[in-house]
Coordinates of N, CA and C in Angstrom, one line a residue:
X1328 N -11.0 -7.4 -2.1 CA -10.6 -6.6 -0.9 C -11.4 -7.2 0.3
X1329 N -10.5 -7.5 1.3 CA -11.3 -7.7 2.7 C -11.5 -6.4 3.3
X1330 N -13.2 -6.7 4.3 CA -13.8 -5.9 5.0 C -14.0 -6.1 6.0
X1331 N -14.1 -5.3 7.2 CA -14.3 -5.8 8.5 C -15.6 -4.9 8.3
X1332 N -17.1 -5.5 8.6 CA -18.7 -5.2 9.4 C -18.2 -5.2 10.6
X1333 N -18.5 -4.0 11.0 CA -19.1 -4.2 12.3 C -20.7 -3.1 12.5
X1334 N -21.1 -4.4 12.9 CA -23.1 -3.8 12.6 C -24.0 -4.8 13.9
X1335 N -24.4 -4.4 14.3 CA -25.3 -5.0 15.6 C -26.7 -5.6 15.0
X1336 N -27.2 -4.7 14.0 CA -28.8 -4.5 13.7 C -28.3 -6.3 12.7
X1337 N -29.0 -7.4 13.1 CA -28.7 -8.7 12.7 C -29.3 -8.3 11.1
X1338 N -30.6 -7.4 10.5 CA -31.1 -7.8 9.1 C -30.3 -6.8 8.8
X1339 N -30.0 -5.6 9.2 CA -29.0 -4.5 7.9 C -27.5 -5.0 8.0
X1340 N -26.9 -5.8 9.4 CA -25.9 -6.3 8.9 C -25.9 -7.8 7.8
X1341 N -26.9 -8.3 7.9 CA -26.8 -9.3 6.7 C -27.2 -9.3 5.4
X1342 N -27.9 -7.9 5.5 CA -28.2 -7.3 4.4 C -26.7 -6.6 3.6
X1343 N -25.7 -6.1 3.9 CA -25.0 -5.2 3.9 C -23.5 -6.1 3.7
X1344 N -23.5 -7.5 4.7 CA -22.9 -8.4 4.1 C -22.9 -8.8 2.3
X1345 N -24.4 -9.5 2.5 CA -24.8 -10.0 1.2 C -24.4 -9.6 -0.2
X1346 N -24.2 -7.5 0.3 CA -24.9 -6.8 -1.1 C -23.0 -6.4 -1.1
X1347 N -22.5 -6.0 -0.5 CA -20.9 -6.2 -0.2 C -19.8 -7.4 -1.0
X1348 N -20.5 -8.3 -0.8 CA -20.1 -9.6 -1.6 C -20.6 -9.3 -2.6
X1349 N -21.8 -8.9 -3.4 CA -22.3 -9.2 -4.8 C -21.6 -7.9 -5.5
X1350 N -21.0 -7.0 -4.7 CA -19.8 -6.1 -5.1 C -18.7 -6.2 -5.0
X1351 N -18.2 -7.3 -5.0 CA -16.8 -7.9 -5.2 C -15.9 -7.7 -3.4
X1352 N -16.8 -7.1 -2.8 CA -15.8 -7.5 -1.5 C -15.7 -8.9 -0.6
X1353 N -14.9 -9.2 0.1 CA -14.6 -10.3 0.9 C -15.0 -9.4 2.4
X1354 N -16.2 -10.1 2.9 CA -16.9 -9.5 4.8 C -16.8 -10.4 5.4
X1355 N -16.3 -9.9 6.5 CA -15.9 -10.7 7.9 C -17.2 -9.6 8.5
X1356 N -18.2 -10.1 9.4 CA -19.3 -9.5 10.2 C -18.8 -9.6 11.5
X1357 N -18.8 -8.4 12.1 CA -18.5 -8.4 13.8 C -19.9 -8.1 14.1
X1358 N -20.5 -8.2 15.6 CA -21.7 -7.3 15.9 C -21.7 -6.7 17.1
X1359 N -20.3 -6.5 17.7 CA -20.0 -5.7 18.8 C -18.6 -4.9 18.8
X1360 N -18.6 -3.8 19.8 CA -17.1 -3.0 19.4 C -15.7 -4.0 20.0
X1361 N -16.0 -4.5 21.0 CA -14.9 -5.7 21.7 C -14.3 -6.4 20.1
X1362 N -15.3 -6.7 19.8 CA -14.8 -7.7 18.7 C -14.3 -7.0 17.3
X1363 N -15.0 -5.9 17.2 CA -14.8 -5.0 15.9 C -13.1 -4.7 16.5
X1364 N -12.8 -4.0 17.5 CA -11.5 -3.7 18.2 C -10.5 -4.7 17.7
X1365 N -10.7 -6.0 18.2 CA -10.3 -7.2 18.4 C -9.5 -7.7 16.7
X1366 N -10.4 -7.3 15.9 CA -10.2 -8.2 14.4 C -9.7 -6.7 13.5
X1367 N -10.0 -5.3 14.3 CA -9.2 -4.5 13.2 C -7.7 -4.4 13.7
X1368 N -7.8 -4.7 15.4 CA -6.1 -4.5 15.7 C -5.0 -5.6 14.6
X1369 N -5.7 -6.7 14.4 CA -5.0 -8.0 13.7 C -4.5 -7.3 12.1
X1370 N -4.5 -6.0 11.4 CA -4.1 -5.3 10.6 C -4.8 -5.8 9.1
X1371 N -5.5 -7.2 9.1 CA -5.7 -8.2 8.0 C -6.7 -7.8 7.0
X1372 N -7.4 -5.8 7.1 CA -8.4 -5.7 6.2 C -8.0 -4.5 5.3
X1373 N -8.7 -4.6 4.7 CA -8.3 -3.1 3.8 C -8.9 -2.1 4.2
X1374 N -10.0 -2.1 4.6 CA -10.9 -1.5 5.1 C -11.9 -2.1 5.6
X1375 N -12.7 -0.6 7.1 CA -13.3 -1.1 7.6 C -14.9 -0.4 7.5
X1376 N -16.4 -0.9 7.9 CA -17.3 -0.2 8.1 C -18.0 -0.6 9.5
X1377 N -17.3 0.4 10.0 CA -17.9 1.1 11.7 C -19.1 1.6 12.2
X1378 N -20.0 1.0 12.6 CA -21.3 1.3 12.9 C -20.8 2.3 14.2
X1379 N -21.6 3.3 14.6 CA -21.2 3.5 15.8 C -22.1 2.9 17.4
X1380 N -23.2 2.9 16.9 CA -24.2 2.2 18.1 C -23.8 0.9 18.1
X1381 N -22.6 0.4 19.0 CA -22.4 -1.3 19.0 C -22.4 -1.7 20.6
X1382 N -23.1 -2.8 20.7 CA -22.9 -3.5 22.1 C -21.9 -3.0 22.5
X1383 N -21.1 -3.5 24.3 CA -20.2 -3.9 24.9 C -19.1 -2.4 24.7
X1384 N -18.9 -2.1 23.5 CA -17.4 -0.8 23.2 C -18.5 -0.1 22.1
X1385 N -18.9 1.4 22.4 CA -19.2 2.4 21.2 C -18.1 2.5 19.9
X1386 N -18.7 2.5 18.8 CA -17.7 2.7 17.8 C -16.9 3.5 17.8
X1387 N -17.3 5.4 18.4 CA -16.0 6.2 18.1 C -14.8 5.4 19.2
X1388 N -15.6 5.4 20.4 CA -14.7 4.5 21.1 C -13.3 3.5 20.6
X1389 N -14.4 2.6 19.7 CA -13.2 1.7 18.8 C -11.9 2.3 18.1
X1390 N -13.1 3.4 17.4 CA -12.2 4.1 16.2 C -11.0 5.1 17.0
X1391 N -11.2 5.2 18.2 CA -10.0 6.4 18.9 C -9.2 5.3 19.5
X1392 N -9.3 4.1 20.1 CA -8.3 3.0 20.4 C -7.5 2.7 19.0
X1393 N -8.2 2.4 18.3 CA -7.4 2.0 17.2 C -6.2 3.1 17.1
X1394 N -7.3 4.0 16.5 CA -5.8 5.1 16.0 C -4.9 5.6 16.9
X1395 N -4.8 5.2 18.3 CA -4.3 5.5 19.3 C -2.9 4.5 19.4
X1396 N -3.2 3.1 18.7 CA -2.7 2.3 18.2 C -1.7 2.6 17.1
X1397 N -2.1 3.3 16.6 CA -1.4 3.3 14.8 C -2.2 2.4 14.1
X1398 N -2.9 2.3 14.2 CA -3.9 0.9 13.6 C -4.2 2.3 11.7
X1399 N -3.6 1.8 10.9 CA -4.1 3.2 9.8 C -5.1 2.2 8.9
X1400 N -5.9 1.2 9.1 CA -6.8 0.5 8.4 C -7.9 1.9 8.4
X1401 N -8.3 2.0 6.6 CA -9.3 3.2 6.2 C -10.5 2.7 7.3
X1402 N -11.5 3.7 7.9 CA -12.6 3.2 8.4 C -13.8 4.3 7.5
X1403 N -15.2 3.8 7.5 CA -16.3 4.3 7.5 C -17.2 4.2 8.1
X1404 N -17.6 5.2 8.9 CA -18.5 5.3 10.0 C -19.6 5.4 8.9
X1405 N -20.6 4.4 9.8 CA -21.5 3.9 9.5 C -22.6 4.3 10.9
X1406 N -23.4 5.1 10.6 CA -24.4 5.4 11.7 C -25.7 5.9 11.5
X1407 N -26.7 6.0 12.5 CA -28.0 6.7 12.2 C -28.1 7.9 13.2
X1408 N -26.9 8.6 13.9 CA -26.5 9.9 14.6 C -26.2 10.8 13.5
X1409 N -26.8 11.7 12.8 CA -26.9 12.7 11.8 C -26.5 13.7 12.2
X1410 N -26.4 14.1 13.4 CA -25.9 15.3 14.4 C -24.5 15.9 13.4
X1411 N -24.6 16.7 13.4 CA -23.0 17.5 12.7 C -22.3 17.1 13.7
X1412 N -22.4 17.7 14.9 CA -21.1 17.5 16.3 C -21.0 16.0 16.2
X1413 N -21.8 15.0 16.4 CA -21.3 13.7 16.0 C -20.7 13.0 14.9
X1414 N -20.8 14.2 13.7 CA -20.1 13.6 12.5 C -18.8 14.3 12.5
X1415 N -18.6 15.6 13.1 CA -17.2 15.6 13.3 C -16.4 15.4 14.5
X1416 N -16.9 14.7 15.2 CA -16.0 14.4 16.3 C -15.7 13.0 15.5
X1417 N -16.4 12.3 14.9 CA -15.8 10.9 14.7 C -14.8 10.9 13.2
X1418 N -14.7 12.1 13.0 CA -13.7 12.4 11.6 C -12.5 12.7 12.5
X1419 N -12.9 14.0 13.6 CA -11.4 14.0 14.0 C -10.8 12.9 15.0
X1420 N -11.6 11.9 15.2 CA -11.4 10.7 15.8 C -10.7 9.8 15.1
X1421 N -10.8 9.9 13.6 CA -9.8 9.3 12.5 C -10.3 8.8 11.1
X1422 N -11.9 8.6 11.6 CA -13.0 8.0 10.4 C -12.4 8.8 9.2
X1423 N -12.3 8.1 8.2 CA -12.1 8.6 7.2 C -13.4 8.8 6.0
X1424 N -14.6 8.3 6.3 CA -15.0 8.6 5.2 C -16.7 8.7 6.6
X1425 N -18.2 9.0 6.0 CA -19.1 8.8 7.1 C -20.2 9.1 6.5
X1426 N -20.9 8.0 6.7 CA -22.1 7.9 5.9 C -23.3 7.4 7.0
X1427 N -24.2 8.7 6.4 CA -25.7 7.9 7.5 C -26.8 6.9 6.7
X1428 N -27.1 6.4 8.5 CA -28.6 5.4 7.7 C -29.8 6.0 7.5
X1429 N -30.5 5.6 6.5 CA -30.0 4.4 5.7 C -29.1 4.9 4.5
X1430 N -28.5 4.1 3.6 CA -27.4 4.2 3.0 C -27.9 3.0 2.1
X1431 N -27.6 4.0 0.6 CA -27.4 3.3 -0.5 C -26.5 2.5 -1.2
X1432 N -26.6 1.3 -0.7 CA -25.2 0.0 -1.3 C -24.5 0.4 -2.1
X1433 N -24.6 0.8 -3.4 CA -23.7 1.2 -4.3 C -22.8 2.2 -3.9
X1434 N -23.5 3.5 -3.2 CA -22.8 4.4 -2.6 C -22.1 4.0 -1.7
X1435 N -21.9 3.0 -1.1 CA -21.2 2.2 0.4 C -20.2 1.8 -0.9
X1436 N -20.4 1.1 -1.6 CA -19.2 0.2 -2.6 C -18.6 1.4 -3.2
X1437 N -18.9 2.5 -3.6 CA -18.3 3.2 -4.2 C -17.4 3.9 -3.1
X1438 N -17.7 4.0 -1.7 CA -17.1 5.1 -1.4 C -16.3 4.5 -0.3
X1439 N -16.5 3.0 0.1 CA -15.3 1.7 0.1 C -14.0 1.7 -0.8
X1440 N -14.2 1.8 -2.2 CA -13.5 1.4 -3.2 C -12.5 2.8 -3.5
X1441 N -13.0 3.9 -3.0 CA -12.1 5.4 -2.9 C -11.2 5.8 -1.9
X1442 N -12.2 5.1 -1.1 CA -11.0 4.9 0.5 C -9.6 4.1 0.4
X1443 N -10.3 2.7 -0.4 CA -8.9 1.7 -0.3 C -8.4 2.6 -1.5
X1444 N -8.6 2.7 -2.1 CA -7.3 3.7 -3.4 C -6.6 4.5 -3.1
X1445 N -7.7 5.6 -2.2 CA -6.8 6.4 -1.7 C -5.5 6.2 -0.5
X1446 N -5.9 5.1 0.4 CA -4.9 4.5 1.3 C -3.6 4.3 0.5
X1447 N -3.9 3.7 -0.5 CA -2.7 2.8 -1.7 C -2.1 3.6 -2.4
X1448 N -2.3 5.5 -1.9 CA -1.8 6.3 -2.9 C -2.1 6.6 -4.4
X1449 N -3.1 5.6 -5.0 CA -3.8 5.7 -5.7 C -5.1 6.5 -6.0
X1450 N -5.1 7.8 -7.0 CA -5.6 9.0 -6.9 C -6.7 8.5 -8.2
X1451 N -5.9 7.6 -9.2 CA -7.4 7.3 -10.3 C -8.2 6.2 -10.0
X1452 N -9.3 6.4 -10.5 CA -10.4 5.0 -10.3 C -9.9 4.0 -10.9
X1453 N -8.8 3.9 -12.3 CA -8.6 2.9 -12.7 C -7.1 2.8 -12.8
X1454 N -6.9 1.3 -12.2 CA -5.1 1.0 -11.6 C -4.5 0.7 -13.6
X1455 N -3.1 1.0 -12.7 CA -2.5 0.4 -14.5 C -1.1 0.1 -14.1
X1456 N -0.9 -1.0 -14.7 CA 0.7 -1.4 -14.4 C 1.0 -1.8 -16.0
X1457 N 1.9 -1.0 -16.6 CA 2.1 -1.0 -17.9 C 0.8 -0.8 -18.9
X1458 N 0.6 -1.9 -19.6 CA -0.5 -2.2 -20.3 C -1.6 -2.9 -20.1
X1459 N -1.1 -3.3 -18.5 CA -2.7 -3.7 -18.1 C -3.6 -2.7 -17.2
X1460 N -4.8 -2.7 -17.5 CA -5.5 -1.9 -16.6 C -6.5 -2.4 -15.9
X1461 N -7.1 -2.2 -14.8 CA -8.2 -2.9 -13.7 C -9.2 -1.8 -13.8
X1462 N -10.1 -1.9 -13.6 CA -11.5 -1.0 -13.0 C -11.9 -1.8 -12.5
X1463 N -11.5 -1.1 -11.2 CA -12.5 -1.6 -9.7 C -14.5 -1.6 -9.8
X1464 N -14.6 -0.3 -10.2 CA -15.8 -0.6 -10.2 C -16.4 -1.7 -11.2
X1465 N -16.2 -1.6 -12.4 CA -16.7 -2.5 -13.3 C -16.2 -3.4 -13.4
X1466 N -15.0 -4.1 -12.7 CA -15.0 -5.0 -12.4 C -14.6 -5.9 -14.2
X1467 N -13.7 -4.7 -14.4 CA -13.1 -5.0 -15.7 C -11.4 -5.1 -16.2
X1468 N -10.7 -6.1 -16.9 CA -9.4 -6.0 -16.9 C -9.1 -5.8 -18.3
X1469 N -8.1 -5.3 -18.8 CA -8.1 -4.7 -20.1 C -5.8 -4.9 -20.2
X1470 N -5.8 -6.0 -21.5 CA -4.7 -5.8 -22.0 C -4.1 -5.2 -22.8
X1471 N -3.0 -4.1 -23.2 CA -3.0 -3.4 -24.7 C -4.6 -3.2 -25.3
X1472 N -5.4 -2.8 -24.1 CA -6.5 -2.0 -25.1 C -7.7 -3.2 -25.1
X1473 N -7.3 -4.7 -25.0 CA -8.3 -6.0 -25.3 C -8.5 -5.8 -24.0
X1474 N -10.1 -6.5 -23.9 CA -11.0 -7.1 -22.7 C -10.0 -8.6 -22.5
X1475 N -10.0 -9.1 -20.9 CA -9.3 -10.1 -20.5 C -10.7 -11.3 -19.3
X1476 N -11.5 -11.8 -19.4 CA -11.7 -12.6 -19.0 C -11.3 -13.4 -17.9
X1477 N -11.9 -13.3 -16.2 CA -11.0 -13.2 -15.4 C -12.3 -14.2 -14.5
X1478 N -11.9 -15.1 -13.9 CA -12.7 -15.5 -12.5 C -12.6 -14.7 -11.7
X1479 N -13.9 -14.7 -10.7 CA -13.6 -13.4 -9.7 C -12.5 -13.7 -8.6
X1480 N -11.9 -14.6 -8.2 CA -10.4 -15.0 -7.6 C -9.5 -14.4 -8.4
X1481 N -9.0 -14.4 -9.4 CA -8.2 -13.7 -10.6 C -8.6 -12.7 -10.3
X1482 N -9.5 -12.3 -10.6 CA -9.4 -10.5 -10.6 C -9.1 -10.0 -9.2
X1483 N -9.7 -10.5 -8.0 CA -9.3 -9.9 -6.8 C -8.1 -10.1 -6.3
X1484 N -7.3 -11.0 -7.2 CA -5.8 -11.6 -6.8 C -5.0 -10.0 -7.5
X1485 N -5.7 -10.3 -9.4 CA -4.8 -9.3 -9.7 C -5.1 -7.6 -9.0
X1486 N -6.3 -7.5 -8.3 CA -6.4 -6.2 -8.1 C -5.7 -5.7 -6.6
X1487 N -5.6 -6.5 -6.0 CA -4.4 -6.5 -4.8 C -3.1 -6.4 -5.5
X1488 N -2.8 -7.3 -6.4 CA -1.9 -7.3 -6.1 C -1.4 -6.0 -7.3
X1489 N -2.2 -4.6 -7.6 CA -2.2 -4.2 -8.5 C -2.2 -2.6 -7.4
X1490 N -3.1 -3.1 -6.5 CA -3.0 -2.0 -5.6 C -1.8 -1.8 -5.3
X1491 N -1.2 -2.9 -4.7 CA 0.2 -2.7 -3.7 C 1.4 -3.1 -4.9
X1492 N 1.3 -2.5 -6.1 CA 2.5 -2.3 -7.1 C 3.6 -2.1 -6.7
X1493 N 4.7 -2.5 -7.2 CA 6.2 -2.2 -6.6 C 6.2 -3.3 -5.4
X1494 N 5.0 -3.6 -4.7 CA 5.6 -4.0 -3.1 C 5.8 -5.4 -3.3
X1495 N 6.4 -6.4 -3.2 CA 6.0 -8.0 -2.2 C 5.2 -8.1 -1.3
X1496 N 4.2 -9.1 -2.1 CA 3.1 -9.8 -1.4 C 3.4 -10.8 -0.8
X1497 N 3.1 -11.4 0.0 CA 3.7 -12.8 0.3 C 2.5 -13.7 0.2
X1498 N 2.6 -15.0 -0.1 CA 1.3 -15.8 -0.3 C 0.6 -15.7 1.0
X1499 N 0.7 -15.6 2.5 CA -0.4 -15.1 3.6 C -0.5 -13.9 3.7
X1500 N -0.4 -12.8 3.0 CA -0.8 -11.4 2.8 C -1.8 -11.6 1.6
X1501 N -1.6 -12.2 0.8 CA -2.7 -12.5 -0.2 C -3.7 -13.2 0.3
X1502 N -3.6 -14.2 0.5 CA -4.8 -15.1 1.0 C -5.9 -14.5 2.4
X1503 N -5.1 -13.6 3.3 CA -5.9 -13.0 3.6 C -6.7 -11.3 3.2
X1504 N -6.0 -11.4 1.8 CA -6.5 -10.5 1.3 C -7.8 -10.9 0.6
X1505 N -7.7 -12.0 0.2 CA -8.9 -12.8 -1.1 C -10.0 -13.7 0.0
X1506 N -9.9 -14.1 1.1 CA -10.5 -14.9 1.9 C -11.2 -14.6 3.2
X1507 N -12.5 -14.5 3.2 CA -12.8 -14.0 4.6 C -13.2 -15.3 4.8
X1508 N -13.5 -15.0 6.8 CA -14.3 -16.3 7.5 C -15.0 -17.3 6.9
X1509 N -14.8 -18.6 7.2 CA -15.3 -19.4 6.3 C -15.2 -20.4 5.6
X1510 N -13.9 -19.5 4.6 CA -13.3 -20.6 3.6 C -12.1 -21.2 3.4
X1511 N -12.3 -22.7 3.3 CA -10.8 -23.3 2.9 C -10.1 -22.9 2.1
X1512 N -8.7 -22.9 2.2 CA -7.8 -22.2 1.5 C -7.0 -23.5 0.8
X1513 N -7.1 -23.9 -0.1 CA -6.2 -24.5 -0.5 C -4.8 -24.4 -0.6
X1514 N -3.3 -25.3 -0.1 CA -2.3 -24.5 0.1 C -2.0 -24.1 -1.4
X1515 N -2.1 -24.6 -2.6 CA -1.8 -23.8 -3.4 C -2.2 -23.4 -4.6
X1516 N -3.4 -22.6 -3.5 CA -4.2 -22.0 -4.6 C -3.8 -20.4 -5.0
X1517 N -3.2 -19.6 -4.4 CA -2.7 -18.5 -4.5 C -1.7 -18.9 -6.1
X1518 N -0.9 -19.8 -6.3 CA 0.1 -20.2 -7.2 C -1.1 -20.6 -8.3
X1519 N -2.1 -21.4 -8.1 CA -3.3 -22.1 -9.1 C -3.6 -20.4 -9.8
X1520 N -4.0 -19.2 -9.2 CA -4.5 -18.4 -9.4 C -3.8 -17.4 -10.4
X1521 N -2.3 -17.5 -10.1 CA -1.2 -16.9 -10.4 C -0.8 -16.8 -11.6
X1522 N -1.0 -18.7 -12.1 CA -0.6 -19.7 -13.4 C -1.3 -19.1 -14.2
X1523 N -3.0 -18.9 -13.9 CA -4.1 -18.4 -14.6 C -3.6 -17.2 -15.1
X1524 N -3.6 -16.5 -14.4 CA -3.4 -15.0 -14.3 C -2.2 -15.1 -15.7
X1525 N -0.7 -15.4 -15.9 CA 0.2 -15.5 -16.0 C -0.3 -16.1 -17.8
X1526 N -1.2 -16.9 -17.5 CA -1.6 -17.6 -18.9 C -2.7 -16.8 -20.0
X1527 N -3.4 -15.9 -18.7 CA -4.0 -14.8 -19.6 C -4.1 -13.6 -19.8
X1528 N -2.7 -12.9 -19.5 CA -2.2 -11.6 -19.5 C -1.3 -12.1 -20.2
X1529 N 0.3 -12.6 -19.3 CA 1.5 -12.5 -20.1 C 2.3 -13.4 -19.0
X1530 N 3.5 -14.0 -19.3 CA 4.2 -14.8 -18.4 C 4.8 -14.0 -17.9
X1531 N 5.0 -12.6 -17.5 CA 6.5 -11.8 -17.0 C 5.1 -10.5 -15.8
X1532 N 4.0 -11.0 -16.4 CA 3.1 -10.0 -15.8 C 3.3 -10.2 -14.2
X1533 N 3.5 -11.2 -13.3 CA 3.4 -11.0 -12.4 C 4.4 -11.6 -11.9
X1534 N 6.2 -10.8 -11.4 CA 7.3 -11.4 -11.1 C 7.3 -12.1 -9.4
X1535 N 8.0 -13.5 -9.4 CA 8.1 -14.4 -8.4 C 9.7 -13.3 -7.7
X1536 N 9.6 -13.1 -6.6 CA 10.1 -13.2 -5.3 C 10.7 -14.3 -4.9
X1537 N 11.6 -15.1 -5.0 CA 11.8 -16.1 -4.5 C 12.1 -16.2 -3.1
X1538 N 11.3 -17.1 -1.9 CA 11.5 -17.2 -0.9 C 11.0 -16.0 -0.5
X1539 N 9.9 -15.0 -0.6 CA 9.4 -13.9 -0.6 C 8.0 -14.1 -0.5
X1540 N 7.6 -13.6 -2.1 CA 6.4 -13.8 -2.4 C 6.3 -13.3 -3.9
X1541 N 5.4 -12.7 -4.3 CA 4.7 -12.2 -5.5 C 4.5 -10.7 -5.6
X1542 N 5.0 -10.1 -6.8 CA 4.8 -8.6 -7.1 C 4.6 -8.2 -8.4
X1543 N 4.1 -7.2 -8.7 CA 3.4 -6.4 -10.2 C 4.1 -5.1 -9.9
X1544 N 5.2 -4.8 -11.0 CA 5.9 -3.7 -11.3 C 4.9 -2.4 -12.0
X1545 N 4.7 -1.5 -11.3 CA 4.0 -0.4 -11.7 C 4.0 -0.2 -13.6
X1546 N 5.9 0.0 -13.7 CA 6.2 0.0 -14.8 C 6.8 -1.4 -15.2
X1547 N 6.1 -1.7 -16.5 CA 6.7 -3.2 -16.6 C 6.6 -3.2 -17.9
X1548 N 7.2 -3.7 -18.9 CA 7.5 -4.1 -20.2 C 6.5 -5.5 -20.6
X1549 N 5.7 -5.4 -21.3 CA 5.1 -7.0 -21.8 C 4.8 -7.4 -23.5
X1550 N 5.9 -6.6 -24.0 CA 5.8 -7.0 -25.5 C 7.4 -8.5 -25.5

């Protein structure tokens, strides 16, 4: 899952990067609201975490342009304003979830990982499309009941593409789902990831779109 930072304070945003990644997300770091504005208008995250003390544009700021937009990317305010009146003006401003500093990483990953579910309509912790199942948190995939052995590309491929069940993906809706700032994309590594996937679940597990893209049927048959 991609994330949009936006965090000013240079060690808790690289702190918060670092521990974000070693919890399976993909961070893009902004460190002002111009730019936090800027990269959540572009629609390309799953979710975002909103600091609200930012250079140049204040967060709620951000967060009330956005939704003024239709911009419906989950956000989490992220702040050291404890004030009640400032925790609910920035809910009815749109924040969906709001957590003060300091803030326990796990509790950030955990309550990242309930937001994007909940956005996807997804009410349980753990996704299932037929017989296969994902846990997000553990970061575990499970066929007919067996453990499945996954690279972490594989797994974040199949868990997008597990969130947005039923829908077409297109190979640039994935790759900017798996890929923050940074990294080369090989053109066909989305397909390299796919093969895998296809080789260690089932060949029908993940149906081709032709001239489209790629989807995972909620309900799907793999005997």
């Amino acid at each position: 899952m991609r994330i949009l930072l936006a965090e000013d304070d240079p060690m808790l945003g690289d702190g918060l990067r670092a521990g974000l990644r070693q919890l399976g997300f993909q961070v893009d770091w902004v460190r002002d609201g111009v730019a936090a504005e800027r990269e959540l208008a572009s629609g390309d995250y799953t979710a975002a975490v909103l600091d609200l003390g930012l250079p140049l544009k204040d967060g709620l700021d951000v967060l009330q342009a956005l939704r003024a937009r239709k911009v419906s990317t989950p956000v989490l305010v992220l702040t050291a304003r404890d004030a009640v009146p400032d925790r609910i003006r920035g809910l009815d401003l749109g924040a969906d979830d709001y957590v003060v500093k300091p803030v326990d990483l796990h509790e950030l990953g955990a309550r990242l990982r309930s937001l994007v579910r909940r956005s996807h309509g997804q009410m349980q912790d753990v996704l299932q499309c037929g017989a296969v199942l994902l846990e997000p948190a553990a970061r575990r995939v499970s066929l007919n009941g067996e453990s499945v052995a996954l690279s972490t590309r594989e797994f974040d491929l199949l868990h997008v593409l597990m969130l947005n069940a039923d829908r077409v993906m297109s190979r640039e809706q994935l790759e900017q789902q798996l890929y923050s700032w940074g990294y080369e994309v090989e053109s066909n590594a989305i397909e390299v990831h796919i093969h895998h996937l296809r080789r260690k679940l089932h060949p029908d597990v993940i149906q081709t779109v032709r001239g489209v893209g790629y989807t995972m049927l909620r309900s799907q048959d793999l005997t």
